mmCIF file of C-alpha atoms in Angstrom:
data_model
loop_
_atom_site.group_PDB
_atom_site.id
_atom_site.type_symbol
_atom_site.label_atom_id
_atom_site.label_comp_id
_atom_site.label_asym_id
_atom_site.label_seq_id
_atom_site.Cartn_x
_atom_site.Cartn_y
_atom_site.Cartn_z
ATOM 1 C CA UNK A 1092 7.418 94.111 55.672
ATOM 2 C CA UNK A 1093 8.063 97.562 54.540
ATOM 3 C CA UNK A 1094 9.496 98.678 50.913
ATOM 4 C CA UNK A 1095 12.834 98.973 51.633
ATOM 5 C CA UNK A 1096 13.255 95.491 53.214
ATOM 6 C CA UNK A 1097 11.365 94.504 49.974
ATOM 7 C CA UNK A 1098 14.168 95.811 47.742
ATOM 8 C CA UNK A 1099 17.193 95.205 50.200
ATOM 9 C CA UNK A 1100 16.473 91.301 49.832
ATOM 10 C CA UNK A 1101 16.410 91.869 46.304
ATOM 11 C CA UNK A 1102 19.858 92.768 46.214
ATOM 12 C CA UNK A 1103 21.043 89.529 44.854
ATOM 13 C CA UNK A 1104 18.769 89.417 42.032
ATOM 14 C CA UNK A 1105 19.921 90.344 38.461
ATOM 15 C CA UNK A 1106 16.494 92.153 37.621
ATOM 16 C CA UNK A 1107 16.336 94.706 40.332
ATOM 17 C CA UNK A 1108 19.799 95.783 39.172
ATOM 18 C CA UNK A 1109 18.546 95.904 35.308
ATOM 19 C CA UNK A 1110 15.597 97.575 36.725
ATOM 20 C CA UNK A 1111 17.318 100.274 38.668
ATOM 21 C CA UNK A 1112 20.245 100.964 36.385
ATOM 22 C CA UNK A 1113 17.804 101.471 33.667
ATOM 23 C CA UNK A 1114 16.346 104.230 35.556
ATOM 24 C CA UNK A 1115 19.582 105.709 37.020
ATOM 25 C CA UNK A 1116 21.903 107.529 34.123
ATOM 26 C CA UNK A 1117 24.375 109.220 36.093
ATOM 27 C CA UNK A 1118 27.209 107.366 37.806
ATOM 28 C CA UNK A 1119 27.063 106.337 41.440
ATOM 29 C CA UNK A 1120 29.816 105.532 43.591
ATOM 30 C CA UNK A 1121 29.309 103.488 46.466
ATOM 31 C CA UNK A 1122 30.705 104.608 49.855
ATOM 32 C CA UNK A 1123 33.502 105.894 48.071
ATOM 33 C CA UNK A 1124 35.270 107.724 45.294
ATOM 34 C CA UNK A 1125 38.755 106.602 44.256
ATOM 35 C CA UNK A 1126 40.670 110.196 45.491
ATOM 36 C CA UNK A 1127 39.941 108.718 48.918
ATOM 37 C CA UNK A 1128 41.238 105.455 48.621
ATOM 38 C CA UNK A 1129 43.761 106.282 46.088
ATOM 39 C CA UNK A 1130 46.770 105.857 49.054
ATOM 40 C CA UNK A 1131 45.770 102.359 50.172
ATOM 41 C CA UNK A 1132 44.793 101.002 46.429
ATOM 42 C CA UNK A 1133 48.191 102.708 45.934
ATOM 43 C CA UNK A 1134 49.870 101.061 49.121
ATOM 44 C CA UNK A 1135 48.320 97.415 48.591
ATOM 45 C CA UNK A 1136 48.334 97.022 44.510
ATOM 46 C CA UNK A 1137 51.916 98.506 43.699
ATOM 47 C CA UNK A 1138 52.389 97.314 40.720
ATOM 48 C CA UNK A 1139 50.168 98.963 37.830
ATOM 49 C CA UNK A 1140 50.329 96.656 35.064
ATOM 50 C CA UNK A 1141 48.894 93.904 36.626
ATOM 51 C CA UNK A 1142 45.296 92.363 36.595
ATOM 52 C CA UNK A 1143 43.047 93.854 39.157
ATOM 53 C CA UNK A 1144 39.020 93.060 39.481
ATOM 54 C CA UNK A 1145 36.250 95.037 40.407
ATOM 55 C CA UNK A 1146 33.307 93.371 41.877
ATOM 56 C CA UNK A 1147 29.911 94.779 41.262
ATOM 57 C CA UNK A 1148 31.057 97.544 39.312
ATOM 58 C CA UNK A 1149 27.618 99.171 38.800
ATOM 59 C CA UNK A 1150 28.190 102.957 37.116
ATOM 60 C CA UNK A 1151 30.726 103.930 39.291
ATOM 61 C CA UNK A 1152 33.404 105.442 38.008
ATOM 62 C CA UNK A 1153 35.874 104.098 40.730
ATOM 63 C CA UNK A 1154 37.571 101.900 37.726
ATOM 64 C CA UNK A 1155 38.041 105.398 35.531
ATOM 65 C CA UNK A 1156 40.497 106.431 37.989
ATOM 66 C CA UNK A 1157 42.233 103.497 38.441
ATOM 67 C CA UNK A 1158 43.055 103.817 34.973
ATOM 68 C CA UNK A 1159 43.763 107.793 35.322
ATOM 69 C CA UNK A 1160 46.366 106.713 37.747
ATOM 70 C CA UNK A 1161 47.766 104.275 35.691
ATOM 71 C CA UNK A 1162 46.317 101.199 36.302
ATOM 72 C CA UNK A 1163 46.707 99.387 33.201
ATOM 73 C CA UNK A 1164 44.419 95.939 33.183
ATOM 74 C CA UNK A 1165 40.595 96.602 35.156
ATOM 75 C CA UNK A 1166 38.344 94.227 34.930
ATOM 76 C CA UNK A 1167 34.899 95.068 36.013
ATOM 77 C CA UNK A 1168 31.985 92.665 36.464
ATOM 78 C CA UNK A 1169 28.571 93.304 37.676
ATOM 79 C CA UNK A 1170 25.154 91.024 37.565
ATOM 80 C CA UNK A 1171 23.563 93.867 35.905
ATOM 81 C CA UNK A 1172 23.410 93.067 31.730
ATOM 82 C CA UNK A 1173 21.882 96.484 31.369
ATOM 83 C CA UNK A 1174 24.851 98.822 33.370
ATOM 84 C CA UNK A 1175 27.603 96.336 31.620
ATOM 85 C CA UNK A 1176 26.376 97.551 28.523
ATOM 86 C CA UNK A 1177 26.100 100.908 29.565
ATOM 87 C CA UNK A 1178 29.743 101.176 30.761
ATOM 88 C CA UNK A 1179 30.950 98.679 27.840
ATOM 89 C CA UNK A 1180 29.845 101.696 25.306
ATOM 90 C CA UNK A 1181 30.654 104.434 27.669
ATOM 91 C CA UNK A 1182 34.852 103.366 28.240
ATOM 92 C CA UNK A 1183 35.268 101.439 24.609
ATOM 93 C CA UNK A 1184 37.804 104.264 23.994
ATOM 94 C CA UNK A 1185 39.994 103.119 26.825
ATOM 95 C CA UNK A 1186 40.987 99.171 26.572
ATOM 96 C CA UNK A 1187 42.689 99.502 30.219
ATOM 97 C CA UNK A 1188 38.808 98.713 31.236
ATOM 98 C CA UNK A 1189 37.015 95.611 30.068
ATOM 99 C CA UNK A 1190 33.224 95.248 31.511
ATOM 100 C CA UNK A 1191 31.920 91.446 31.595
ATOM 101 C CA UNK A 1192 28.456 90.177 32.761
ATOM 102 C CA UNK A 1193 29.173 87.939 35.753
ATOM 103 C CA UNK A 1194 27.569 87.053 39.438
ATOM 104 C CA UNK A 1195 30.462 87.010 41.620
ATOM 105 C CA UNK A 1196 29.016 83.926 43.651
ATOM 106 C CA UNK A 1197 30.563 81.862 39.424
ATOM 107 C CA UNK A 1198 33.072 83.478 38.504
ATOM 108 C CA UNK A 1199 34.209 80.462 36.490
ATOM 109 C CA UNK A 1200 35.227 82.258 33.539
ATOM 110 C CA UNK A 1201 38.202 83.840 35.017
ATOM 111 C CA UNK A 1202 40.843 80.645 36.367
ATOM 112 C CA UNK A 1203 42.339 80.447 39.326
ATOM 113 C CA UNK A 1204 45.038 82.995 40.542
ATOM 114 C CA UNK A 1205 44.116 85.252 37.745
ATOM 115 C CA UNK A 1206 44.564 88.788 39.648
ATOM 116 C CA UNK A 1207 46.497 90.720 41.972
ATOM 117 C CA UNK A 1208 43.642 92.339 43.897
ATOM 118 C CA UNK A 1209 39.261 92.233 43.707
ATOM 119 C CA UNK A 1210 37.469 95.430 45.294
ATOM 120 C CA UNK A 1211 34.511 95.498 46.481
ATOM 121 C CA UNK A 1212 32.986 98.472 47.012
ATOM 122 C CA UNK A 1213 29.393 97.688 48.592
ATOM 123 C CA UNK A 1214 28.643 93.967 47.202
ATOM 124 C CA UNK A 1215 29.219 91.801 49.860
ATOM 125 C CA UNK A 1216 26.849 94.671 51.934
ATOM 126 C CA UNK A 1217 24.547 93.892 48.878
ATOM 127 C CA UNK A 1218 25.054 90.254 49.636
ATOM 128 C CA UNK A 1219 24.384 90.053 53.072
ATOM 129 C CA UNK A 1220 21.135 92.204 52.905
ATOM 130 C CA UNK A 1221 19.735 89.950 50.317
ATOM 131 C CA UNK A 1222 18.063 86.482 50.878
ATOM 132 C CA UNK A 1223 19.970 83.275 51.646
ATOM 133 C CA UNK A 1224 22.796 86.066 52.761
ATOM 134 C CA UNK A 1225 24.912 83.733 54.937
ATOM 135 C CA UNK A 1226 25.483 81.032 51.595
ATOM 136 C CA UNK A 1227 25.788 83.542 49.268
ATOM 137 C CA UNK A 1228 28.482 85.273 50.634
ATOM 138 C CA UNK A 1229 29.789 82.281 51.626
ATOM 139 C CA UNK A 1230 30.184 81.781 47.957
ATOM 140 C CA UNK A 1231 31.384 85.039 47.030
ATOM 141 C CA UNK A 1232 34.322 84.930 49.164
ATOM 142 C CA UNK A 1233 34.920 81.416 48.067
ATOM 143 C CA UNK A 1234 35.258 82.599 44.362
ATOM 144 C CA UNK A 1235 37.085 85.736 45.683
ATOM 145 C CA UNK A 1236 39.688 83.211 47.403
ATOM 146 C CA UNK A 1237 39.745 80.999 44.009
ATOM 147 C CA UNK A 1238 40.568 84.062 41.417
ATOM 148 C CA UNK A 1239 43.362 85.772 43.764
ATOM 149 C CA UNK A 1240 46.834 85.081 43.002
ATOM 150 C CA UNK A 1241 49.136 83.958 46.122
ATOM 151 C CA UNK A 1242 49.353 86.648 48.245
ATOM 152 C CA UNK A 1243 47.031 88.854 46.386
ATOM 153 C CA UNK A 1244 44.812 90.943 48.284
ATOM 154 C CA UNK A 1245 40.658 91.267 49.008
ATOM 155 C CA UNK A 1246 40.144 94.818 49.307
ATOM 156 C CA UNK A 1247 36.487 95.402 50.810
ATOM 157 C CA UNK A 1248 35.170 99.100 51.984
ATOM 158 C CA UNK A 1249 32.020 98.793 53.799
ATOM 159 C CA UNK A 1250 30.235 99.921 56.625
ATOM 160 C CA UNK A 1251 30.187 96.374 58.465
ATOM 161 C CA UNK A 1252 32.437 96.872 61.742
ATOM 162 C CA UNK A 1253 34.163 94.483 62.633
ATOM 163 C CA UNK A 1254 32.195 92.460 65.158
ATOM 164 C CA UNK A 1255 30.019 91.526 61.989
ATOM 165 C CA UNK A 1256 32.345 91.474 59.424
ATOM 166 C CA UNK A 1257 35.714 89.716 61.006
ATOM 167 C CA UNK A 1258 33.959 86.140 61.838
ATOM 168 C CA UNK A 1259 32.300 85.902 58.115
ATOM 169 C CA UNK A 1260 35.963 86.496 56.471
ATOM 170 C CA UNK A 1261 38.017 84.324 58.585
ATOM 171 C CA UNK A 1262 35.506 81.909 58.597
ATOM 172 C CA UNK A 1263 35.171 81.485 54.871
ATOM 173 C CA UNK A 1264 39.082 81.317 53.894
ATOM 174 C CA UNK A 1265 42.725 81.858 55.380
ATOM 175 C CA UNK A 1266 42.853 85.350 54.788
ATOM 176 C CA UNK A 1267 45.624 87.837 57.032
ATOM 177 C CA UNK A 1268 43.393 90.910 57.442
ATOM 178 C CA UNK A 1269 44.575 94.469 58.031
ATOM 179 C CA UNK A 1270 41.766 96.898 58.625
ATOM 180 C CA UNK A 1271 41.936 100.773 57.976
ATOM 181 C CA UNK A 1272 39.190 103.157 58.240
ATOM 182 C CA UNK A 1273 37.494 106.332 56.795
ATOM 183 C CA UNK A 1274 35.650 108.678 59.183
ATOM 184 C CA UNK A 1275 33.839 110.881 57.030
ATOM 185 C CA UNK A 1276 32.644 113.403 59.968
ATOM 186 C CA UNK A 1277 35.972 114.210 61.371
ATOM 187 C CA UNK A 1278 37.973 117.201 60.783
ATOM 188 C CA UNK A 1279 40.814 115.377 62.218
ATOM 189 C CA UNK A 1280 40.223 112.124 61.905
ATOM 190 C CA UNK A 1281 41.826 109.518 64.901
ATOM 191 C CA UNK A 1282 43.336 107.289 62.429
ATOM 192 C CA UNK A 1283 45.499 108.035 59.317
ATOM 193 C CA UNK A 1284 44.371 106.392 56.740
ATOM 194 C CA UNK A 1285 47.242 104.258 55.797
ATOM 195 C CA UNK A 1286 48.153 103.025 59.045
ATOM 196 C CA UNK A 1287 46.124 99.987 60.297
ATOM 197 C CA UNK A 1288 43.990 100.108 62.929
ATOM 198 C CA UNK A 1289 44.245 97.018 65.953
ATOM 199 C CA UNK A 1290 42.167 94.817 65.803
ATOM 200 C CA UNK A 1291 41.620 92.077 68.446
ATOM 201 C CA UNK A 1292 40.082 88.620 67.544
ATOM 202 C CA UNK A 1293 36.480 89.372 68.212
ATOM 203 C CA UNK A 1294 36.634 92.733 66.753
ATOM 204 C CA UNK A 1295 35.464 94.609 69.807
ATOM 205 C CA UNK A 1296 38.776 96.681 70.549
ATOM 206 C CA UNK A 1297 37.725 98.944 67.582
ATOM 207 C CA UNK A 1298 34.944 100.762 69.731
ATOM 208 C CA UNK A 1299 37.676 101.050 72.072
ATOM 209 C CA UNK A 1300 40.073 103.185 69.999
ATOM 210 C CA UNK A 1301 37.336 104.547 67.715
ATOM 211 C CA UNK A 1302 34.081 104.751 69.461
ATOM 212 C CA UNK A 1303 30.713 103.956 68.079
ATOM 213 C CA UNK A 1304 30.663 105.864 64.817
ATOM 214 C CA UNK A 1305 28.257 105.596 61.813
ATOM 215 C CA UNK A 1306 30.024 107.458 59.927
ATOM 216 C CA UNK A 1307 33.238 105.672 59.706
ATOM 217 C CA UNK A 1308 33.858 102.936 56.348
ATOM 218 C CA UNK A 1309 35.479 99.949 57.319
ATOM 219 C CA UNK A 1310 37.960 99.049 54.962
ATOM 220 C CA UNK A 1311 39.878 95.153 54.839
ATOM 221 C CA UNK A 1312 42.678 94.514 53.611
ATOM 222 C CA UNK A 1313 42.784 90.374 53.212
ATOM 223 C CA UNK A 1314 45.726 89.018 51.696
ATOM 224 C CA UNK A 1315 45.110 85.150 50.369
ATOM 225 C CA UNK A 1316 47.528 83.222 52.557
ATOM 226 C CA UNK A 1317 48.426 79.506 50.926
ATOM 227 C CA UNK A 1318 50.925 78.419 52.617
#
């Protein structure tokens, strides 16, 4: 088993986090920056004074330009003690953004229906590369479920097409799931960002309007269906 493997099931774990954020200053956005996903966060979370959580925050500064574009409540969790108190410090100037300690398999602290929207930019990924991947994110989207308000919306960007990723979300709760994409390569992309793609049950009509592309980000939209 090489390094890498090594690390990626580490993923889960609190200290590797501590351990890597302590060595890593500068901020880091996974996948992407919020310019590019401005027009869906935009076209899914309309209304800008109400509560919207970040999952896995990290150092990113994703949650900065929420609140540049007048987002007005950001919550940001991450496992990571050592980058909560990093960005705690770094944004106590702007009370928009609040930075808790928090695994986002217990999120008990926040009750149920509490926000309008949770992104997740790269956690779940995280999740699944760790060990016990299928229970933990299992539990994640459980506690994802439990903190969305009716009809709120799961927002995940990741590189998991949807042959991998469509069975693990319906399967964990009744979510309706719209999925858009970001194809980093193209000059002129297939797809327009704010136009769903179709999406068949198993996922497989995807390669079929899009090819197979390793450049493109997957990104769900699942709104929390009750009724």
């Amino acid at each position: 088993m090489g390094l890498t493997e090594n690390a990626s099931q580490a993923y889960g774990e609190a200290w590797y986090w501590d351990n890597r954020y302590s060595n890593e200053s500068g901020p880091f956005d996974w996948y992407q920056k919020y310019p590019s996903l401005a027009p869906l966060i935009n076209l899914y979370v309309p209304h800008r004074s109400h509560p919207v959580l970040v999952i896995g925050c990290g150092n990113s500064a994703f949650s900065e330009g929420m609140v540049d574009d007048g987002y007005q409540d950001v919550v940001n969790i991450d496992i990571s003690s050592v980058v909560i108190d990093t960005m705690h410090t770094k944004y106590s100037h702007r009370p928009q953004l609040k930075f808790l300690k928090m695994d986002v398999r217990n999120m008990s602290a926040f009750q149920a229906a509490s926000f309008d929207a949770v992104i997740d930019k790269g956690t779940l990924d995280s999740i699944l590369c760790g060990n016990n991947s299928r229970q933990n994110s299992t539990q994640m989207l459980e506690e994802v479920w439990r903190v969305l308000k009716d009809k709120g919306v799961y927002i995940l960007i990741t590189y998991g097409a949807p042959v991998y990723r469509l069975h693990l979300l319906k399967e964990s709760c009744s979510w309706t799931i719209k999925l858009h994409v970001i194809d980093e390569a193209a000059e002129h992309p297939k797809w327009e960002l704010r136009n769903p793609i179709p999406v068949d049950a198993e996922g497989s009509s995807v390669e079929t309007t899009l090819g197979k592309n390793p450049d493109v980000h997957y990104i769900y939209v699942c709104t929390k269906v009750t009724a």
